[in-house]
Amino acid sequence: MYFIHYIQTYASVNRKGSELQSHILKFKDCLLKDRNALDDLKEEIHCRIEELDARYPRTQPLHFDAGNDSGRWYIHVKGKPDNLVCIISIAKVRNLLGKGIVSFPGKTRTERKDEEHILVCRGL
């Protein structure tokens, strides 16, 4: 399991960057079931960046740098790594505290077993 525990955003961004930041902030304090769910989230962010680049063609394209098994993902202006839009910090969950099963909102026990990936977010 993985946990998105911190998202750092930066104020000096344009409308495209602000839209991406508000989308990314939805994932703060999310628990990801496994590596596949983490990869799916990476792909979703990458697709969102491509969508925003197409919607705002007069702005510089964004770059998503997830690195190799890094605990941090960076989103910045392509070719300018110092011009950050946000940083996403992810931690691998080693243990869950408490008794019983993990409850995933909105799903019955059978549906939870059938899902390949589980993403639990506060407020979603």
PDB file of C-alpha atoms in Angstrom, residues 55-117:
ATOM      1  CA  ARG A  55      -6.495  23.160 -23.803  1.00  0.00           C
ATOM      2  CA  TYR A  56      -3.872  25.892 -23.246  1.00  0.00           C
ATOM      3  CA  PRO A  57      -1.680  25.755 -26.396  1.00  0.00           C
ATOM      4  CA  ARG A  58      -0.177  29.224 -25.865  1.00  0.00           C
ATOM      5  CA  THR A  59       1.452  28.196 -22.583  1.00  0.00           C
ATOM      6  CA  GLN A  60       4.607  26.204 -22.091  1.00  0.00           C
ATOM      7  CA  PRO A  61       4.009  22.445 -21.756  1.00  0.00           C
ATOM      8  CA  LEU A  62       4.240  20.764 -18.371  1.00  0.00           C
ATOM      9  CA  HIS A  63       6.431  17.804 -17.476  1.00  0.00           C
ATOM     10  CA  PHE A  64       5.608  15.051 -14.969  1.00  0.00           C
ATOM     11  CA  ASP A  65       8.669  13.488 -13.346  1.00  0.00           C
ATOM     12  CA  ALA A  66       7.788  10.441 -11.240  1.00  0.00           C
ATOM     13  CA  GLY A  67      11.340   9.061 -11.189  1.00  0.00           C
ATOM     14  CA  ASN A  68      12.248   5.457 -10.401  1.00  0.00           C
ATOM     15  CA  ASP A  69      10.558   4.363  -7.188  1.00  0.00           C
ATOM     16  CA  SER A  70      11.068   7.835  -5.822  1.00  0.00           C
ATOM     17  CA  GLY A  71       8.978   8.983  -2.897  1.00  0.00           C
ATOM     18  CA  ARG A  72       8.396  12.296  -4.654  1.00  0.00           C
ATOM     19  CA  TRP A  73       6.786  13.234  -7.926  1.00  0.00           C
ATOM     20  CA  TYR A  74       7.501  16.610  -9.501  1.00  0.00           C
ATOM     21  CA  ILE A  75       5.394  18.556 -11.974  1.00  0.00           C
ATOM     22  CA  HIS A  76       7.179  21.477 -13.596  1.00  0.00           C
ATOM     23  CA  VAL A  77       7.397  23.453 -16.824  1.00  0.00           C
ATOM     24  CA  LYS A  78       9.089  21.310 -19.474  1.00  0.00           C
ATOM     25  CA  GLY A  79      12.776  22.157 -19.701  1.00  0.00           C
ATOM     26  CA  LYS A  80      12.640  24.254 -16.523  1.00  0.00           C
ATOM     27  CA  PRO A  81      12.850  21.976 -13.467  1.00  0.00           C
ATOM     28  CA  ASP A  82      13.109  25.016 -11.171  1.00  0.00           C
ATOM     29  CA  ASN A  83       9.697  26.283 -12.327  1.00  0.00           C
ATOM     30  CA  LEU A  84       7.589  23.919 -10.186  1.00  0.00           C
ATOM     31  CA  VAL A  85       3.814  23.543 -10.243  1.00  0.00           C
ATOM     32  CA  CYS A  86       3.648  20.983  -7.424  1.00  0.00           C
ATOM     33  CA  ILE A  87       5.444  18.201  -5.577  1.00  0.00           C
ATOM     34  CA  ILE A  88       3.606  15.039  -4.516  1.00  0.00           C
ATOM     35  CA  SER A  89       5.123  13.034  -1.646  1.00  0.00           C
ATOM     36  CA  ILE A  90       4.256   9.351  -1.393  1.00  0.00           C
ATOM     37  CA  ALA A  91       5.133   6.904   1.374  1.00  0.00           C
ATOM     38  CA  LYS A  92       4.994   3.131   1.289  1.00  0.00           C
ATOM     39  CA  VAL A  93       2.709   1.796   4.025  1.00  0.00           C
ATOM     40  CA  ARG A  94       4.477  -0.853   6.079  1.00  0.00           C
ATOM     41  CA  ASN A  95       1.756  -1.732   8.588  1.00  0.00           C
ATOM     42  CA  LEU A  96      -1.842  -0.912   9.363  1.00  0.00           C
ATOM     43  CA  LEU A  97      -2.704  -0.345  12.996  1.00  0.00           C
ATOM     44  CA  GLY A  98      -5.902  -1.665  14.529  1.00  0.00           C
ATOM     45  CA  LYS A  99      -8.068  -4.739  14.287  1.00  0.00           C
ATOM     46  CA  GLY A 100     -10.418  -5.851  11.556  1.00  0.00           C
ATOM     47  CA  ILE A 101     -10.523  -5.107   7.861  1.00  0.00           C
ATOM     48  CA  VAL A 102      -9.919  -1.826   6.103  1.00  0.00           C
ATOM     49  CA  SER A 103     -13.234  -0.220   5.172  1.00  0.00           C
ATOM     50  CA  PHE A 104     -13.526   1.419   1.774  1.00  0.00           C
ATOM     51  CA  PRO A 105     -16.372   3.950   1.554  1.00  0.00           C
ATOM     52  CA  GLY A 106     -19.200   3.294  -0.882  1.00  0.00           C
ATOM     53  CA  LYS A 107     -18.426  -0.357  -1.582  1.00  0.00           C
ATOM     54  CA  THR A 108     -19.916  -3.574  -0.280  1.00  0.00           C
ATOM     55  CA  ARG A 109     -17.586  -6.329   0.858  1.00  0.00           C
ATOM     56  CA  THR A 110     -18.168  -8.324  -2.368  1.00  0.00           C
ATOM     57  CA  GLU A 111     -17.477  -5.313  -4.609  1.00  0.00           C
ATOM     58  CA  ARG A 112     -14.247  -4.636  -2.720  1.00  0.00           C
ATOM     59  CA  LYS A 113     -13.019  -8.175  -3.386  1.00  0.00           C
ATOM     60  CA  ASP A 114     -13.783  -7.833  -7.105  1.00  0.00           C
ATOM     61  CA  GLU A 115     -11.879  -4.575  -7.584  1.00  0.00           C
ATOM     62  CA  GLU A 116      -8.357  -4.780  -8.937  1.00  0.00           C
ATOM     63  CA  HIS A 117      -7.170  -1.495  -7.454  1.00  0.00           C
TER      64      HIS A 117
END
